[in-house]
Coordinates of C-alpha atoms and ligand atoms in Angstrom, one line a residue:
M1163 CA 1.8 17.7 4.5
F1164 CA -0.8 14.7 5.7
E1165 CA -1.9 14.6 9.5
S1166 CA -1.2 11.3 11.5
K1167 CA -4.3 9.7 12.9
T1168 CA -4.6 7.4 15.4
V1169 CA -8.2 5.5 16.5
E1170 CA -9.0 3.1 19.2
L1171 CA -10.4 -0.2 18.2
T1172 CA -11.7 -3.3 19.6
I1173 CA -11.4 -7.0 19.5
N1174 CA -13.2 -9.4 21.3
R1175 CA -13.7 -6.6 23.2
Q1176 CA -9.8 -6.1 23.6
K1177 CA -8.4 -3.0 22.7
I1178 CA -5.9 -2.3 19.9
K1179 CA -5.0 0.9 17.9
V1180 CA -4.3 1.3 14.5
H1181 CA -2.3 4.4 13.1
G1182 CA -1.8 6.4 9.8
F1183 CA 1.1 8.1 8.6
S1184 CA 1.7 9.2 5.2
T1185 CA 5.9 9.1 4.7
G1186 CA 6.2 11.9 3.2
A1187 CA 4.2 12.8 -0.4
V1188 CA 4.5 11.9 -4.4
K1189 CA 3.3 13.3 -7.4
V1190 CA 2.5 11.3 -10.5
K1191 CA 1.3 12.0 -14.2
T1192 CA -2.6 12.7 -13.9
K1193 CA -3.2 10.0 -16.7
F1194 CA -1.4 7.5 -14.1
L1195 CA -3.8 8.0 -11.3
E1196 CA -7.0 7.8 -14.3
A1197 CA -6.7 6.5 -17.3
S1198 CA -8.8 7.6 -20.2
K1199 CA -7.5 5.2 -22.5
K1200 CA -6.8 1.3 -22.1
G1201 CA -3.5 -1.6 -22.0
L1202 CA -0.4 0.1 -23.7
F1203 CA -2.4 3.0 -24.6
A1204 CA -2.3 4.4 -21.0
Q1205 CA 1.0 3.5 -21.0
L1206 CA 1.7 5.8 -24.1
D1207 CA -1.0 8.5 -22.2
I1208 CA 1.2 8.3 -19.3
I1209 CA 4.6 9.7 -21.0
L1210 CA 3.0 12.3 -23.3
N1211 CA 0.8 13.7 -20.0
R1212 CA 2.3 16.7 -19.0
A1213 CA 0.0 17.6 -16.2
F1214 CA 0.5 16.3 -12.5
T1215 CA -1.5 15.2 -9.3
E1216 CA -1.7 17.3 -6.3
W1217 CA 1.0 15.8 -4.1
L1218 CA -0.6 12.3 -2.3
P1219 CA 0.2 10.4 0.8
V1220 CA 2.2 7.5 0.4
W1221 CA -0.2 6.4 4.0
V1222 CA 1.3 3.1 6.7
W1223 CA -0.3 1.7 8.6
V1224 CA 0.4 0.5 11.8
I1225 CA -1.7 -1.9 14.2
E1226 CA -1.3 -2.4 18.0
H1227 CA -3.0 -5.9 18.1
P1228 CA -3.0 -8.5 20.9
E1229 CA -0.8 -10.7 19.4
G1230 CA 2.2 -7.9 18.4
I1231 CA 2.3 -4.9 15.9
Y1232 CA 1.8 -5.4 13.0
V1233 CA 2.9 -2.3 10.5
I1234 CA 1.9 -2.5 6.8
D1235 CA 4.1 -1.0 4.0
A1236 CA 7.3 0.8 4.7
G1237 CA 7.2 4.1 2.7
I1238 CA 9.2 6.2 1.3
T1239 CA 12.3 7.5 2.0
N1240 CA 14.4 11.1 1.5
N1241 CA 16.7 9.3 -0.7
T1242 CA 14.1 9.8 -3.4
T1243 CA 14.7 13.6 -3.7
N1244 CA 18.3 13.2 -3.9
P1245 CA 18.5 13.5 -8.7
T1246 CA 20.9 11.0 -8.7
Y1247 CA 19.3 8.4 -6.1
F1248 CA 17.6 6.2 -8.9
K1249 CA 21.1 6.1 -11.1
A1250 CA 21.7 3.1 -10.2
L1251 CA 18.7 1.4 -11.7
G1252 CA 19.5 2.1 -15.1
F1253 CA 18.5 4.6 -17.8
F1254 CA 15.0 3.7 -17.9
S1255 CA 13.6 3.5 -14.7
N1256 CA 15.7 6.0 -13.9
W1257 CA 14.1 8.0 -15.9
V1258 CA 10.5 6.7 -15.0
N1259 CA 11.4 7.3 -11.6
T1260 CA 12.6 11.0 -12.4
T1261 CA 10.1 12.2 -14.9
L1262 CA 7.1 10.3 -14.2
F1263 CA 7.0 10.6 -10.8
K1264 CA 8.0 13.8 -7.5
F1265 CA 8.5 12.9 -4.2
K1266 CA 8.9 15.0 -1.3
V1267 CA 10.1 13.0 2.1
S1268 CA 11.7 14.9 4.9
R1269 CA 14.6 12.3 6.9
Q1270 CA 11.7 13.1 10.1
E1271 CA 8.9 12.0 7.6
E1272 CA 10.5 8.1 7.3
I1273 CA 8.9 5.1 8.9
D1274 CA 11.7 4.7 11.9
K1275 CA 10.6 8.3 13.2
Q1276 CA 7.0 7.9 13.2
L1277 CA 7.0 5.0 15.2
E1278 CA 9.3 6.3 17.6
S1279 CA 7.2 9.3 17.8
I1280 CA 4.2 6.5 19.5
N1281 CA 7.2 4.8 21.0
I1282 CA 7.9 1.9 18.7
S1283 CA 11.0 0.5 17.6
T1284 CA 11.2 -1.0 14.4
N1285 CA 12.8 -4.0 16.2
S1286 CA 9.6 -5.1 18.5
I1287 CA 7.4 -5.1 15.9
K1288 CA 5.6 -8.9 15.3
A1289 CA 5.7 -8.0 11.0
L1290 CA 6.1 -5.6 8.2
I1291 CA 3.9 -7.1 5.8
L1292 CA 4.2 -5.1 1.9
T1293 CA 1.0 -4.9 -0.2
H1294 CA 3.3 -5.2 -3.4
L1295 CA 6.9 -4.5 -4.2
H1296 CA 7.1 -0.6 -5.6
I1297 CA 9.1 1.6 -4.8
D1298 CA 6.7 4.0 -2.7
H1299 CA 5.6 0.5 -0.8
I1300 CA 9.1 -0.9 0.1
L1301 CA 12.1 1.5 0.4
G1302 CA 11.4 2.0 4.0
I1303 CA 12.5 -1.6 5.1
K1304 CA 15.6 -0.5 5.4
H1305 CA 14.8 0.1 8.9
F1306 CA 13.2 -3.3 9.4
S1307 CA 16.6 -5.2 9.1
K1308 CA 15.9 -7.4 12.0
A1309 CA 12.5 -7.9 11.4
E1310 CA 10.2 -10.7 9.8
I1311 CA 8.1 -9.4 6.4
L1312 CA 6.0 -10.6 5.2
V1313 CA 5.8 -11.0 1.4
N1314 CA 2.9 -12.4 -1.2
R1315 CA 5.2 -15.7 -3.0
M1316 CA 3.7 -14.7 -6.1
E1317 CA 4.6 -11.3 -5.9
W1318 CA 8.0 -12.1 -4.5
N1319 CA 8.7 -14.2 -7.7
K1320 CA 7.2 -11.6 -10.4
P1321 CA 9.2 -8.5 -9.1
S1322 CA 8.2 -5.3 -11.6
G1323 CA 11.2 -4.0 -13.5
D1324 CA 14.4 -2.9 -11.3
V1325 CA 12.4 -2.5 -8.4
P1326 CA 14.9 -5.6 -6.3
K1327 CA 17.7 -3.3 -7.5
L1328 CA 16.9 -1.2 -4.5
Y1329 CA 16.5 -3.9 -2.0
P1330 CA 18.8 -4.1 1.1
Q1331 CA 21.5 -6.8 0.9
W1332 CA 20.0 -9.0 4.1
F1333 CA 16.3 -8.3 2.3
Q1334 CA 14.6 -12.3 2.1
P1335 CA 11.0 -12.2 3.5
V1336 CA 8.6 -14.8 4.3
L1337 CA 6.4 -15.9 1.6
S1338 CA 3.0 -16.0 1.8
D1339 CA 1.1 -18.5 -0.3
L1340 CA -2.7 -17.3 0.0
D1341 CA -4.3 -20.6 -0.1
E1342 CA -7.6 -20.0 2.3
K1343 CA -11.3 -18.5 1.1
Y1344 CA -11.9 -15.1 2.5
G1345 CA -16.0 -13.7 2.5
T1346 CA -15.8 -12.4 -1.5
F1347 CA -12.4 -13.0 -2.2
N1348 CA -10.7 -17.0 -3.4
N1349 CA -7.2 -16.3 -2.0
A1350 CA -6.7 -15.1 1.1
R1351 CA -4.1 -15.8 4.3
Y1352 CA -5.0 -15.7 8.1
L1353 CA -1.8 -13.6 9.9
T1354 CA -2.7 -13.9 13.5
K1355 CA -3.9 -16.9 15.3
A1356 CA -7.2 -14.7 16.2
K1357 CA -7.7 -14.8 12.4
D1358 CA -9.1 -10.8 12.4
L1359 CA -5.8 -9.9 10.4
V1360 CA -6.0 -11.6 6.9
L1361 CA -3.8 -11.0 3.6
I1362 CA -5.8 -11.0 0.4
H1363 CA -4.6 -11.3 -3.1
T1364 CA -6.3 -8.1 -4.9
P1365 CA -4.6 -8.2 -8.5
G1366 CA -4.4 -5.9 -11.0
H1367 CA -2.0 -3.3 -10.2
T1368 CA 0.6 -5.8 -10.0
H1369 CA 0.1 -9.7 -10.5
G1370 CA 0.2 -10.2 -7.0
H1371 CA -0.7 -7.4 -5.4
C1372 CA -2.4 -7.6 -2.2
S1373 CA -4.4 -5.9 0.9
V1374 CA -4.6 -6.6 4.4
L1375 CA -8.0 -7.0 6.4
L1376 CA -8.5 -6.3 9.4
N1377 CA -11.6 -7.6 11.5
T1378 CA -12.7 -5.5 14.6
D1379 CA -15.9 -5.0 16.7
Q1380 CA -16.6 -2.1 15.1
G1381 CA -16.1 -3.5 11.4
N1382 CA -13.5 -4.4 8.8
I1383 CA -10.8 -2.1 7.8
L1384 CA -9.1 -3.2 4.2
F1385 CA -5.8 -1.7 4.0
A1386 CA -6.2 -1.6 -0.1
G1387 CA -2.2 -0.7 -0.9
D1388 CA -3.0 0.6 -4.7
I1389 CA -6.5 -1.3 -6.0
C1390 CA -7.2 2.4 -6.3
Y1391 CA -5.6 5.7 -5.8
Y1392 CA -9.0 7.6 -4.5
Q1393 CA -12.2 5.6 -2.8
Q1394 CA -15.1 6.9 -5.8
Q1395 CA -12.9 5.0 -8.4
L1396 CA -14.6 2.1 -7.5
F1397 CA -17.7 3.0 -7.9
N1398 CA -17.6 5.0 -11.2
D1399 CA -15.6 2.4 -12.9
K1400 CA -12.3 4.5 -13.1
Y1401 CA -8.9 2.5 -13.1
A1402 CA -5.5 4.1 -12.7
G1403 CA -3.5 4.0 -15.9
A1404 CA -1.0 1.8 -14.4
N1405 CA -2.5 -2.1 -14.0
I1406 CA -1.1 -4.6 -15.2
S1407 CA -4.1 -6.4 -15.5
A1408 CA -7.6 -4.8 -16.8
G1409 CA -9.4 -7.9 -16.5
E1410 CA -7.6 -8.8 -12.7
I1411 CA -8.3 -5.1 -11.1
K1412 CA -12.2 -5.3 -12.7
D1413 CA -12.7 -8.6 -11.1
T1414 CA -10.7 -7.1 -7.7
Y1415 CA -12.9 -4.3 -7.5
K1416 CA -15.7 -6.1 -7.9
R1417 CA -15.2 -8.3 -5.0
V1418 CA -14.9 -5.4 -2.6
L1419 CA -17.8 -4.2 -3.2
A1420 CA -19.8 -7.0 -3.6
F1421 CA -17.7 -7.9 0.6
A1422 CA -18.8 -4.6 1.3
A1423 CA -22.4 -4.9 0.2
Q1424 CA -22.3 -7.7 3.1
S1425 CA -20.5 -6.1 6.2
K1426 CA -19.2 -2.8 7.0
L1427 CA -15.8 -2.2 5.1
I1428 CA -13.7 0.5 5.9
F1429 CA -11.6 1.2 2.5
L1430 CA -8.2 2.5 2.8
P1431 CA -6.3 3.0 -0.4
S1432 CA -2.2 3.9 0.3
H1433 CA -2.4 7.3 -2.1
D1434 CA -5.8 8.4 -1.0
K1435 CA -5.8 11.6 0.9
E1436 CA -8.9 11.1 2.9
A1437 CA -8.1 7.5 3.6
A1438 CA -6.9 8.5 7.1
M1439 CA -9.6 10.7 8.0
R1440 CA -11.9 7.6 7.2
L1441 CA -9.7 5.6 9.3
E1442 CA -10.5 7.8 12.3
A1443 CA -14.2 8.9 11.2
L1444 CA -14.4 4.6 11.2
S1445 CA -16.8 5.8 7.2
P1446 CA -18.1 3.0 5.4
L1447 CA -17.0 2.1 1.7
V1448 CA -21.0 3.3 0.2
Ligands
ZN1670 ZN1 1.9 3.2 -4.6

């Protein structure tokens, strides 16, 4: 439903490739995508809201970098289309996941199969980096039992709701402390020796939410997770209904826009249907 895209770029004139794959599609309540009220009222609004959005992508990004292959987020799996799958989470989470969201994903759309289509095995990657621990970003980890998986320590220490019940038993990620500054961001960590791939704390959607920045000769690419759901929200002061902190997300928007004012930034949220097209066209945030 959402076409995969690949772009060839360079880092210090060395060729790299970046791919965007959508692992199926998701629908959320329209007030989840964009709130018209604040705080608890926004949450109540989501519950009372009857309208769903159109199908949205669940992007997973793959970077073929000189230091190895990095995968950003693991996407959803087709278990989510099984009506009893979320029952293990207990009454409330089952209700949330079966009432507030709709999932559409075939086995072929899961991330391991999409990697196979470009001759990459999940066992051969350098690291899987998770922006945050929500189901639509982590269910595909089941295909990465032999890979190094990176998570912000703050996100791991404060997971949201019942999500840990869905972790595979072997799941024990490497926890990152984000104690360096990068551009307009106060908490970051370099992921490559070349310092061109950076994990950046962009809180608000969850307290430990991170984005990943790739610095190429053609500009910076920010794999933005769930900072917002489509790029224009940043400019219109529009916020998702599901943010955990209004203050944090406001500050994150400000830092992203300040960064983009200083250098070319291609901004790619996980559920933005235009994100992979912007990657291909290298369209900056304007
Ligand atoms: Zn998400």
